[in-house]
CSV table of C-alpha atoms and ligand atoms in Angstrom, one decimal:
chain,number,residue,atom,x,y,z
O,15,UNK,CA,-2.9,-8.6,-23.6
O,16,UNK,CA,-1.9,-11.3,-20.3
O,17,UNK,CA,-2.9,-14.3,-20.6
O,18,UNK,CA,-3.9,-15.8,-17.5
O,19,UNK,CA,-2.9,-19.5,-16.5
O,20,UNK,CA,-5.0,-21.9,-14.9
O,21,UNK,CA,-4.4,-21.6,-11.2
O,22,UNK,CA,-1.4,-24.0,-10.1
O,23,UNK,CA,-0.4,-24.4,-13.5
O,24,UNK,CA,3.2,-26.5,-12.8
O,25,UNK,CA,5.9,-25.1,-15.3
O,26,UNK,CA,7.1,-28.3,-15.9
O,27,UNK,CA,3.6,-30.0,-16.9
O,28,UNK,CA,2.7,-30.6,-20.7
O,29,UNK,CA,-0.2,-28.2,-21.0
O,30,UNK,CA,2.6,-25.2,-20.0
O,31,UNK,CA,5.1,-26.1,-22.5
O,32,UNK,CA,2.8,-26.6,-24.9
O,33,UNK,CA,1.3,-23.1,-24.3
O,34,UNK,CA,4.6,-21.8,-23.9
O,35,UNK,CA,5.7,-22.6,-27.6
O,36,UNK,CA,2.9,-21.3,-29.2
O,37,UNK,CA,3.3,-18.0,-27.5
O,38,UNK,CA,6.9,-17.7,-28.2
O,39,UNK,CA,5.9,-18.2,-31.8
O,40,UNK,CA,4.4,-15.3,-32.3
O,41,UNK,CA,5.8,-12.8,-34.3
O,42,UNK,CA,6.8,-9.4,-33.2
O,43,UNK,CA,5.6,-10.2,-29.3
O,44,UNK,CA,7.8,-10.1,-26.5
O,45,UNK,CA,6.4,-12.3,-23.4
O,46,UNK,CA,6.7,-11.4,-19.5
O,47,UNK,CA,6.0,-14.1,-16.8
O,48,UNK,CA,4.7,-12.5,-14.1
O,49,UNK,CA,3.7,-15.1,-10.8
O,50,UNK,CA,0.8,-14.2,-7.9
O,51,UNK,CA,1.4,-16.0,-5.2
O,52,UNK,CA,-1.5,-16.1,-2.9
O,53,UNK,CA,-2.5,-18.5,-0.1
O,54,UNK,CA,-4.4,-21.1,-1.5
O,55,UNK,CA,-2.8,-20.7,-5.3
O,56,UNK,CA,-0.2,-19.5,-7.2
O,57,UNK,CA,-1.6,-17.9,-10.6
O,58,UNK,CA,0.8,-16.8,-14.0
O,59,UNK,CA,0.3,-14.4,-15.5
O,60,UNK,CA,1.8,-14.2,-19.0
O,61,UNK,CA,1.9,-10.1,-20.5
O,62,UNK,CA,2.3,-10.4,-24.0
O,63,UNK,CA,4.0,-7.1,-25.5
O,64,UNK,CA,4.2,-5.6,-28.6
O,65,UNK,CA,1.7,-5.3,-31.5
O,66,UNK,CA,-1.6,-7.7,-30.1
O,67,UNK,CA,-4.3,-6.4,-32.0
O,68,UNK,CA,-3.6,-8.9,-34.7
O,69,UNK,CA,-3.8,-11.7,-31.9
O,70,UNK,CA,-7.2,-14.1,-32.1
O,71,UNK,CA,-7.9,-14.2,-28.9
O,72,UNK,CA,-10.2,-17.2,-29.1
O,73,UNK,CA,-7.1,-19.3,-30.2
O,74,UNK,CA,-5.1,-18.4,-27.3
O,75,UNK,CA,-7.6,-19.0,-25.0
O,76,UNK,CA,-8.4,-22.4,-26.4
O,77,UNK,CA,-4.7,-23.2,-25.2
O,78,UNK,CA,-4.1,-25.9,-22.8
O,79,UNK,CA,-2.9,-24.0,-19.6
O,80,UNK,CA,-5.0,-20.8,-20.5
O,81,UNK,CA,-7.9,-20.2,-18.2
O,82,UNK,CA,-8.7,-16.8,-19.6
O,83,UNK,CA,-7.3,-14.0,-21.6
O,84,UNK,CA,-7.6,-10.2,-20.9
O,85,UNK,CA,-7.1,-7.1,-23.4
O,86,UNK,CA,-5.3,-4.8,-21.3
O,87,UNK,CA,-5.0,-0.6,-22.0
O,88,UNK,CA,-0.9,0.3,-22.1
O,89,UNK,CA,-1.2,2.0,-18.4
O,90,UNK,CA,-0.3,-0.1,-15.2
O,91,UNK,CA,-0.2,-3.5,-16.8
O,92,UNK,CA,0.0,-5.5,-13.8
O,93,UNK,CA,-1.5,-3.3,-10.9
O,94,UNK,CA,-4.3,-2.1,-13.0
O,95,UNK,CA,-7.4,-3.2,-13.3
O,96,UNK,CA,-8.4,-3.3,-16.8
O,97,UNK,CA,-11.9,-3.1,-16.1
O,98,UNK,CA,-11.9,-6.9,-15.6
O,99,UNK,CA,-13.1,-7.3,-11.8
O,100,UNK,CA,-12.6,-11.0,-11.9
O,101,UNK,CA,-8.7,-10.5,-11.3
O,102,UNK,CA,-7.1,-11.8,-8.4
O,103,UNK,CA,-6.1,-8.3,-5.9
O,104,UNK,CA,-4.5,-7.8,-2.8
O,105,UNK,CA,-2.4,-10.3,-0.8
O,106,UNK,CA,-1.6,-11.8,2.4
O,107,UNK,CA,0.9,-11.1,4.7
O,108,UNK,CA,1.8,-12.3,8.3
O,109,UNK,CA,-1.8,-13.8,8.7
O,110,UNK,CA,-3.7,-10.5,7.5
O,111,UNK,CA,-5.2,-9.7,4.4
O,112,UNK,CA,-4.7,-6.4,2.1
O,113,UNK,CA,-6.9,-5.8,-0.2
O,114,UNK,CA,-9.7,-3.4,-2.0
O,115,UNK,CA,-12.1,-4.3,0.9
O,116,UNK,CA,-10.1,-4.7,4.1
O,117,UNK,CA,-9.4,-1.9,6.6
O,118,UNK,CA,-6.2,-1.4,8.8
O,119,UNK,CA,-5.2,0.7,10.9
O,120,UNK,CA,-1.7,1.1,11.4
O,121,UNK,CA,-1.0,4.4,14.1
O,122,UNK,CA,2.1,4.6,15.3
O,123,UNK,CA,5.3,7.0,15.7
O,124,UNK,CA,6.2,9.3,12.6
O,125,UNK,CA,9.9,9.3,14.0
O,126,UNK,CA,11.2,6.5,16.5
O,127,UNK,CA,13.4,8.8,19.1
O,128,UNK,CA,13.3,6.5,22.8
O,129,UNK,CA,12.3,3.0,23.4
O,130,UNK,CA,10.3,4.7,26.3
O,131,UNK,CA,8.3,6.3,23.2
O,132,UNK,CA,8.1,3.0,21.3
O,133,UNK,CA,6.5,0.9,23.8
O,134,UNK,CA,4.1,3.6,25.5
O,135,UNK,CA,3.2,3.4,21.6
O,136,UNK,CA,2.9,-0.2,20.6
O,137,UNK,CA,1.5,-0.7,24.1
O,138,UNK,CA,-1.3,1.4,23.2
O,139,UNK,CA,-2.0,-0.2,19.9
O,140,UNK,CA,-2.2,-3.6,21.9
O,141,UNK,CA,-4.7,-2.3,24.4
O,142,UNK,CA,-6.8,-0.8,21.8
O,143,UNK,CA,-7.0,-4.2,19.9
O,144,UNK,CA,-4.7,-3.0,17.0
O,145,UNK,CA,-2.2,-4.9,15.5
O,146,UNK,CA,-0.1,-2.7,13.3
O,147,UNK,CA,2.0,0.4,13.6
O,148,UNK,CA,4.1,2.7,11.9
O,149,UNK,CA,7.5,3.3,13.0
O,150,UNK,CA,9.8,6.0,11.0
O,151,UNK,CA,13.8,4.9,11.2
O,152,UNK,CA,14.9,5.9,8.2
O,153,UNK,CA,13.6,10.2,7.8
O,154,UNK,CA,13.3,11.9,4.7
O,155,UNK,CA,13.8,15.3,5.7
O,156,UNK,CA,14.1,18.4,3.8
O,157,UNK,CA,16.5,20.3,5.9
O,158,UNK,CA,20.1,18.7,6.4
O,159,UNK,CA,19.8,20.1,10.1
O,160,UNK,CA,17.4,18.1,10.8
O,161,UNK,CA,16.9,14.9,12.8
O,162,UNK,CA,17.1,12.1,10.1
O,163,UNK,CA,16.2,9.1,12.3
O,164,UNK,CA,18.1,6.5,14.5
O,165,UNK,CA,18.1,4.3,11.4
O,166,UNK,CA,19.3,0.6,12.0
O,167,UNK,CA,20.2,2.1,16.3
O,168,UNK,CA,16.9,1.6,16.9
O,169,UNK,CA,15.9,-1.6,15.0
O,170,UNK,CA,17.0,-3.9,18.1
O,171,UNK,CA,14.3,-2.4,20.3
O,172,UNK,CA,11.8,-1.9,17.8
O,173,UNK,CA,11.3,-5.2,16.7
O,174,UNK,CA,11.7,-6.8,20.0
O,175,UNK,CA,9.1,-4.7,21.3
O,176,UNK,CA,6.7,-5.2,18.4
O,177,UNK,CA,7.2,-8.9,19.4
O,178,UNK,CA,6.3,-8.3,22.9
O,179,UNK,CA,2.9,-6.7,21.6
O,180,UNK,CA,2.1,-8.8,19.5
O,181,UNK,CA,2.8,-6.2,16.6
O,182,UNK,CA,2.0,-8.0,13.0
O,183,UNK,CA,3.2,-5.1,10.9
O,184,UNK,CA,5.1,-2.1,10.9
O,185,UNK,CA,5.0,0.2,8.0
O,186,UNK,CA,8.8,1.5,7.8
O,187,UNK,CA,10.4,4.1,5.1
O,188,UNK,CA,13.0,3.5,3.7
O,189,UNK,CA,15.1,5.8,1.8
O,190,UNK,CA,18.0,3.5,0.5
O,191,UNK,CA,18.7,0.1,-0.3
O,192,UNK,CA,20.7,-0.6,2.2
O,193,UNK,CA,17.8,-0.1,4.8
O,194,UNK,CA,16.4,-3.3,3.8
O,195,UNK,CA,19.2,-5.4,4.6
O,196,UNK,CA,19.9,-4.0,7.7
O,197,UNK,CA,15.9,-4.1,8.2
O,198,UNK,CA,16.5,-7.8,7.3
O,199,UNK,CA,19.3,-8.8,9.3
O,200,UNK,CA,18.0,-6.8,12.7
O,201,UNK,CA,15.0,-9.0,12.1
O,202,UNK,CA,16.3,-12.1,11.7
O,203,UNK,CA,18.6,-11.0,15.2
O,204,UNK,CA,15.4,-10.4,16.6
O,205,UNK,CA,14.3,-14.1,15.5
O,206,UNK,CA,11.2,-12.2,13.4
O,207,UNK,CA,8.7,-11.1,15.8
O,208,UNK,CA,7.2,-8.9,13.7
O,209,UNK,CA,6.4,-8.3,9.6
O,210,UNK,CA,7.6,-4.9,8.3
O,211,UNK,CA,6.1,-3.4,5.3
O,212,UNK,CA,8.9,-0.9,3.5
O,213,UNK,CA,7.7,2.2,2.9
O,214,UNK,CA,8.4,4.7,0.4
O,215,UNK,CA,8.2,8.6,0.8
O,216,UNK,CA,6.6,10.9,-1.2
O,217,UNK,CA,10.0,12.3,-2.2
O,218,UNK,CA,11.7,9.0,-3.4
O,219,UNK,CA,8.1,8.2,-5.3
O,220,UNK,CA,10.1,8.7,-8.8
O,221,UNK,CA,13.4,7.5,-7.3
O,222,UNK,CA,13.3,4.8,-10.3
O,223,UNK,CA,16.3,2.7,-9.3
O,224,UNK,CA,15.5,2.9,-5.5
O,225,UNK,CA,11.8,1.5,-6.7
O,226,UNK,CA,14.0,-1.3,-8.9
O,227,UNK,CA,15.6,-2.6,-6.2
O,228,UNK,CA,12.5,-2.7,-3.8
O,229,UNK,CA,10.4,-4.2,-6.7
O,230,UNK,CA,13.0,-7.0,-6.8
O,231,UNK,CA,12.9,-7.9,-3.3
O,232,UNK,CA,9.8,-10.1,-2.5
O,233,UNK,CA,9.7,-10.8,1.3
O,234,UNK,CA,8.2,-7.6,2.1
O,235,UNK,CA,5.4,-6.1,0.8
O,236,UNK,CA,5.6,-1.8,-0.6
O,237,UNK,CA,3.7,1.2,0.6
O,238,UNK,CA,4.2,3.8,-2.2
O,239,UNK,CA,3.0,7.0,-1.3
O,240,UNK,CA,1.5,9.8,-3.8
O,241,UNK,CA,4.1,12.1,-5.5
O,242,UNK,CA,3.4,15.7,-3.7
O,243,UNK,CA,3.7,17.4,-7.3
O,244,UNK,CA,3.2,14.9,-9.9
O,245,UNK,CA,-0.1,13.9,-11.5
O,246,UNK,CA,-1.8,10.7,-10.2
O,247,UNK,CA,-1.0,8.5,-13.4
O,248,UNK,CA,2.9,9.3,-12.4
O,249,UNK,CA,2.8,8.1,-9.5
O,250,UNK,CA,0.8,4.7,-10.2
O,251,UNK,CA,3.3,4.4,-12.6
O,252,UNK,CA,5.8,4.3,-10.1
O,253,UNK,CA,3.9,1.6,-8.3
O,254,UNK,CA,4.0,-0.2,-11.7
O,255,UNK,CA,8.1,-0.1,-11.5
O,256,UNK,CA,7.6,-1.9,-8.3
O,257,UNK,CA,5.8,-4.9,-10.2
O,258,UNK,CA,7.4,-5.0,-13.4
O,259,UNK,CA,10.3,-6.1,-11.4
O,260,UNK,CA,8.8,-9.1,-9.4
O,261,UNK,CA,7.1,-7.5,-6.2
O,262,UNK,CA,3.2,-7.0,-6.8
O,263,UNK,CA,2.3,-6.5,-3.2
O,264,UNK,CA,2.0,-2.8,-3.0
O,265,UNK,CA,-0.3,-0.6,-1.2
O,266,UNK,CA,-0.8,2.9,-2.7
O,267,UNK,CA,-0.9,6.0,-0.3
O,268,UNK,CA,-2.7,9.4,-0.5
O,269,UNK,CA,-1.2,11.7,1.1
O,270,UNK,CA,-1.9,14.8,-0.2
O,271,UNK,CA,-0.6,17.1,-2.9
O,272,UNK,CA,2.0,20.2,-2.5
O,273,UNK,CA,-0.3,23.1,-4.1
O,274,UNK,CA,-0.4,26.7,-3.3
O,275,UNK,CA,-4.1,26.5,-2.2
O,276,UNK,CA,-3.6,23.8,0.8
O,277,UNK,CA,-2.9,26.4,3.5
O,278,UNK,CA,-3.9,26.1,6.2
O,279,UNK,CA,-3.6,22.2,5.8
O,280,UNK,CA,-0.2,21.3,4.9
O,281,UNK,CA,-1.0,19.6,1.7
O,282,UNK,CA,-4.2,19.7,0.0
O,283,UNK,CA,-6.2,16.8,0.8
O,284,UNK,CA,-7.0,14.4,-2.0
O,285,UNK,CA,-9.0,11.5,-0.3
O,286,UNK,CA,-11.6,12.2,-3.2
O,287,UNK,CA,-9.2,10.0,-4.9
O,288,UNK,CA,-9.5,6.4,-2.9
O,289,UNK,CA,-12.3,5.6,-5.6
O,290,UNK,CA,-10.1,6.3,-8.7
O,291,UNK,CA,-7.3,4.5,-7.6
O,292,UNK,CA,-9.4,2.1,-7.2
O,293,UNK,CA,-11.0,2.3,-10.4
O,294,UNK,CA,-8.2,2.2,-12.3
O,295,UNK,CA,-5.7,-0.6,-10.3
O,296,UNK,CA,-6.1,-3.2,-8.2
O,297,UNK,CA,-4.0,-1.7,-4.9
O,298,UNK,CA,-5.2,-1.5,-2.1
O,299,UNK,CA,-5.6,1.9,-0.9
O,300,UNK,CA,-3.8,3.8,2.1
O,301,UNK,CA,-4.9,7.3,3.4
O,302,UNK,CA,-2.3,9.2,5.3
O,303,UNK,CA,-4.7,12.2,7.6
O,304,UNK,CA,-1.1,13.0,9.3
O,305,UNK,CA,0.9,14.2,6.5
O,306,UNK,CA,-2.2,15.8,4.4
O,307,UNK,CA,-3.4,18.0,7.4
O,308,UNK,CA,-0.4,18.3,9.2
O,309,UNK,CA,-1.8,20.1,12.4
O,310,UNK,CA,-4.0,19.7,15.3
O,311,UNK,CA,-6.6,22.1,14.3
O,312,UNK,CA,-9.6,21.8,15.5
O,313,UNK,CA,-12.9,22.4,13.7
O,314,UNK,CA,-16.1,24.5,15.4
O,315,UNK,CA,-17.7,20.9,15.4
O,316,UNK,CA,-15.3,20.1,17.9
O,317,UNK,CA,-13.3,17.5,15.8
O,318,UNK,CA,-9.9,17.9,14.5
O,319,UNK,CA,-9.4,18.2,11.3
O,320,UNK,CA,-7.2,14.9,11.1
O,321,UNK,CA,-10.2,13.0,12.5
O,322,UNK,CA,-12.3,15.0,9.5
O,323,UNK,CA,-9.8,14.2,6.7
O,324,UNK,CA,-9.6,10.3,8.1
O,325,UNK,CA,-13.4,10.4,7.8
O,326,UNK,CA,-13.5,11.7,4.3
O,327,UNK,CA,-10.9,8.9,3.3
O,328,UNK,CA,-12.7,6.0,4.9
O,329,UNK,CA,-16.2,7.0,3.7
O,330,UNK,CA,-15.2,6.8,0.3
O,331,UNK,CA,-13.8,3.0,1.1
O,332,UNK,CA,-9.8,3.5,1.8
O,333,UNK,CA,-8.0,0.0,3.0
O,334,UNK,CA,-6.0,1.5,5.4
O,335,UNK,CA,-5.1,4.7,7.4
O,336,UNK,CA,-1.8,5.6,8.4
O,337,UNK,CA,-1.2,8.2,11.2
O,338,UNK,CA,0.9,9.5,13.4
O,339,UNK,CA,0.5,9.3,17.2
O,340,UNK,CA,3.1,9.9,19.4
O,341,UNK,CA,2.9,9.5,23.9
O,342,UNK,CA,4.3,12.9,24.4
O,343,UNK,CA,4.0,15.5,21.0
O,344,UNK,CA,6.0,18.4,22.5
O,345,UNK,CA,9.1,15.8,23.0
O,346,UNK,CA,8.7,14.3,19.1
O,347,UNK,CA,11.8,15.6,17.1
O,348,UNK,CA,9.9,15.3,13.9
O,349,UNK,CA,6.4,16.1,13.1
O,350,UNK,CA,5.4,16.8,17.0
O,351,UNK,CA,2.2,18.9,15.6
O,352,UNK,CA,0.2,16.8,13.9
O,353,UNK,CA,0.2,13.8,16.4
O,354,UNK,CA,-2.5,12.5,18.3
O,355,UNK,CA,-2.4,11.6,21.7
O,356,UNK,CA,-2.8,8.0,22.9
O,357,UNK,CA,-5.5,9.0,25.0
O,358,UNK,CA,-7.4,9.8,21.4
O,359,UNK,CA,-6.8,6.6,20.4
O,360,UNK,CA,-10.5,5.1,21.1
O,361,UNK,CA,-11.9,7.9,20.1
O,362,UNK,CA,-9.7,7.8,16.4
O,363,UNK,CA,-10.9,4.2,16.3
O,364,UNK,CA,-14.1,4.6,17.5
O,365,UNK,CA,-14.4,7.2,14.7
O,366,UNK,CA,-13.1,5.4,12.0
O,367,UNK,CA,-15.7,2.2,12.6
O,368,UNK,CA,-18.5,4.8,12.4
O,369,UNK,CA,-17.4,6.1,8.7
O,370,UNK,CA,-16.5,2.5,8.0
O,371,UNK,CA,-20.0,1.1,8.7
O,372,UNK,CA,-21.1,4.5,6.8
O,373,UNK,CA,-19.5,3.3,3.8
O,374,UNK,CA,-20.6,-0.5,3.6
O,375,UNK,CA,-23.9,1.3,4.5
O,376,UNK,CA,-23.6,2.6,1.1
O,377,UNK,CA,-22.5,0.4,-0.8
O,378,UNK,CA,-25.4,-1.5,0.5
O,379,UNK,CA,-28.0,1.1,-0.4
O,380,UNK,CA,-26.4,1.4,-3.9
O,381,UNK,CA,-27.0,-2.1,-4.9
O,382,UNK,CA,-29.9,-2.1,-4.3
O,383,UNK,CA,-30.5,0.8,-6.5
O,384,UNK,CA,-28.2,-1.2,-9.4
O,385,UNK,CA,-30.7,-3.9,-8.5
O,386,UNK,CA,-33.6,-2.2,-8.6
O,387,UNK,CA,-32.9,-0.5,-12.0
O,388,UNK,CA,-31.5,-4.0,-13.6
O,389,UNK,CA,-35.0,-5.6,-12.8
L,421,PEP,C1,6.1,9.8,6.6
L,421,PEP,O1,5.1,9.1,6.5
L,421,PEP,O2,6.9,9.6,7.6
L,421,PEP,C2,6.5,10.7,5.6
L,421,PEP,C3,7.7,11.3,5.6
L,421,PEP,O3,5.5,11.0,4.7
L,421,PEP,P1,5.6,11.6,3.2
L,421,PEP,O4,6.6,10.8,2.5
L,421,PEP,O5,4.2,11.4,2.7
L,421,PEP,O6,6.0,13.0,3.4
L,422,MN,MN1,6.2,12.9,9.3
């Protein structure tokens, strides 16, 4: 059960002590005080865990703080959704808005290698009247061999270019937590041009104490990806680690799933999915085309199949697309394949608007059917 305060509700006012008590009084519940902090309000959330059913309801709502109270299933107790659509979702951050409705775009380099790279990059995203990019540091990578990122070498240049282009965001993974304070400190060097939201990879998604310490943090907000062999409600469970300690901002990525029947896509593609996360949390919802398709193959249509996949994804309402673009592919040292080329970049946009509008097309068309069969 969480109990939901009015908004603004000041801890030290009467009506919130008075509350408080009788909530503490009940037997056999342990409370959690969980804060929203939007814009315009701050809201509380109290969770109240343990044995509820006996719990009247009515007599907790008729407290003095208490704007409303909400029965809520044991899964995702903050993030989900709880089939009450009046809850407060999404968030802001550096002036823009994330939530189940918005759309952003955030293309940009899978791996950072030159500043050359960087700014052709960013400089693109400014003259295709983006505002968001993605900028790998920190790599994941399977082989030890392997490239594994400039890490905090190429922060300096990042974020002072980002500033120059008037970059708002730049989605960042992050693989330990030391990579947010030096994120932190290179940003604060750079006098904070830019917001950075930290990312976590598919193979940290059940890294539990890495997800601790991000969900403790609150300055910047989470992208979680998918687990690539977990089921979904694992995974959103990880996002739930994130908020049960503090940090409710998250974003939850699809990016595909490892199976033996993707080939010849890298991962199988499970955009089919934006609804249902939907449906069952409040996140909003990324799609990653880049690391689900992981090629530049091309359909007899004529598109690729990353601009198919993108399609899919935003058709079926995702909130933002992540993808990997890079000036010159064949000189990327990680995931050079899959990249599109800056000269695709107002097509990819163009693209995306045309699902986007297909989608609110849509919903359109389906309330009026709701309406229609209400009346
Ligand atoms: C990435 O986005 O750079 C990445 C490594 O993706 P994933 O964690 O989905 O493999
Ligand atoms: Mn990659």
């Amino acid at each position: 059960m969480v109990v939901l305060l009015q908004p603004n509700t000041d801890d030290t006012s009467e009506a919130f002590s008075k509350t408080m008590d009788h909530l503490r009084n009940l037997s056999d519940i342990r409370l959690q005080k969980h804060i929203v902090e939007g814009n315009e309000q701050r809201l509380t959330e109290i969770y109240l865990i343990g044995n509820t059913q006996k719990i009247d309801r009515a007599e907790i709502a008729a407290l003095p703080a208490v704007e409303r109270v909400v029965r809520i299933s044991q899964e995702y107790r903050i993030l989900g959704r709880h089939n009450d659509d009046e809850r407060q979702h999404g968030f802001e951050y550096n002036g823009l808005h994330f939530d189940q409705k918005s759309l952003h775009i955030f293309a940009g380099l899978c791996a950072v290698d030159t500043a050359y790279h960087a700014e052709k990059m960013m400089h693109a995203i400014q003259q295709n009247g983006l505002y968001c990019t993605r900028m790998g540091a920190y790599k994941p990578r399977t082989s030890p061999y392997s490239f594994q990122g400039y890490g905090k070498n190429c922060l300096p240049y990042v974020f002072e270019l980002a500033g120059k282009y008037g970059i708002k965001v730049i989605a960042m993974e992050v693989t330990h937590e030391s990579h947010v304070d030096e994120i932190d400190s290179c940003l604060a060097d750079a006098g904070n041009p830019t917001g950075v939201f930290l990312q976590i990879g598919t193979r940290n998604t059940q890294n539990f104490e890495l997800l601790k310490v991000l969900g403790r943090q609150k300055k910047y907000p989470l992208l979680l990806k998918r687990g690539y062999g977990i089921t979904l409600s694992e995974s959103l469970n990880a996002a739930e680690y994130l908020a049960t300690e503090g940090n409710a901002k998250v974003i939850f990525c699809l990016r595909g799933m490892k199976t033996s029947f993707s080939s010849p896509h890298r991962n199988t593609v499970d955009f089919s999915q934006v609804p249902v996360v939907k449906r069952l949390t409040r996140m909003p919802v990324c799609i990653d085309p880049s690391h689900s398709v992981g090629s530049r193959d091309r359909a007899p249509d004529g598109l690729l199949d990353v601009f198919h996949c993108t399609a899919q994804g935003v058709i079926a309402g995702a909130n933002m697309v992540l993808v990997d673009f890079h000036p010159e592919p064949q000189k990327a040292l990680v995931d050079g394949p899959q990249a599109l080329l800056l000269k695709e970049l107002p097509h990819f946009i163009e693209d995306i608007r045309i699902s986007r509008e297909a989608y609110l097309k849509r919903l359109r068309l389906n309330s009026n059917y709701q309406n229609r069969a209400t009346s």
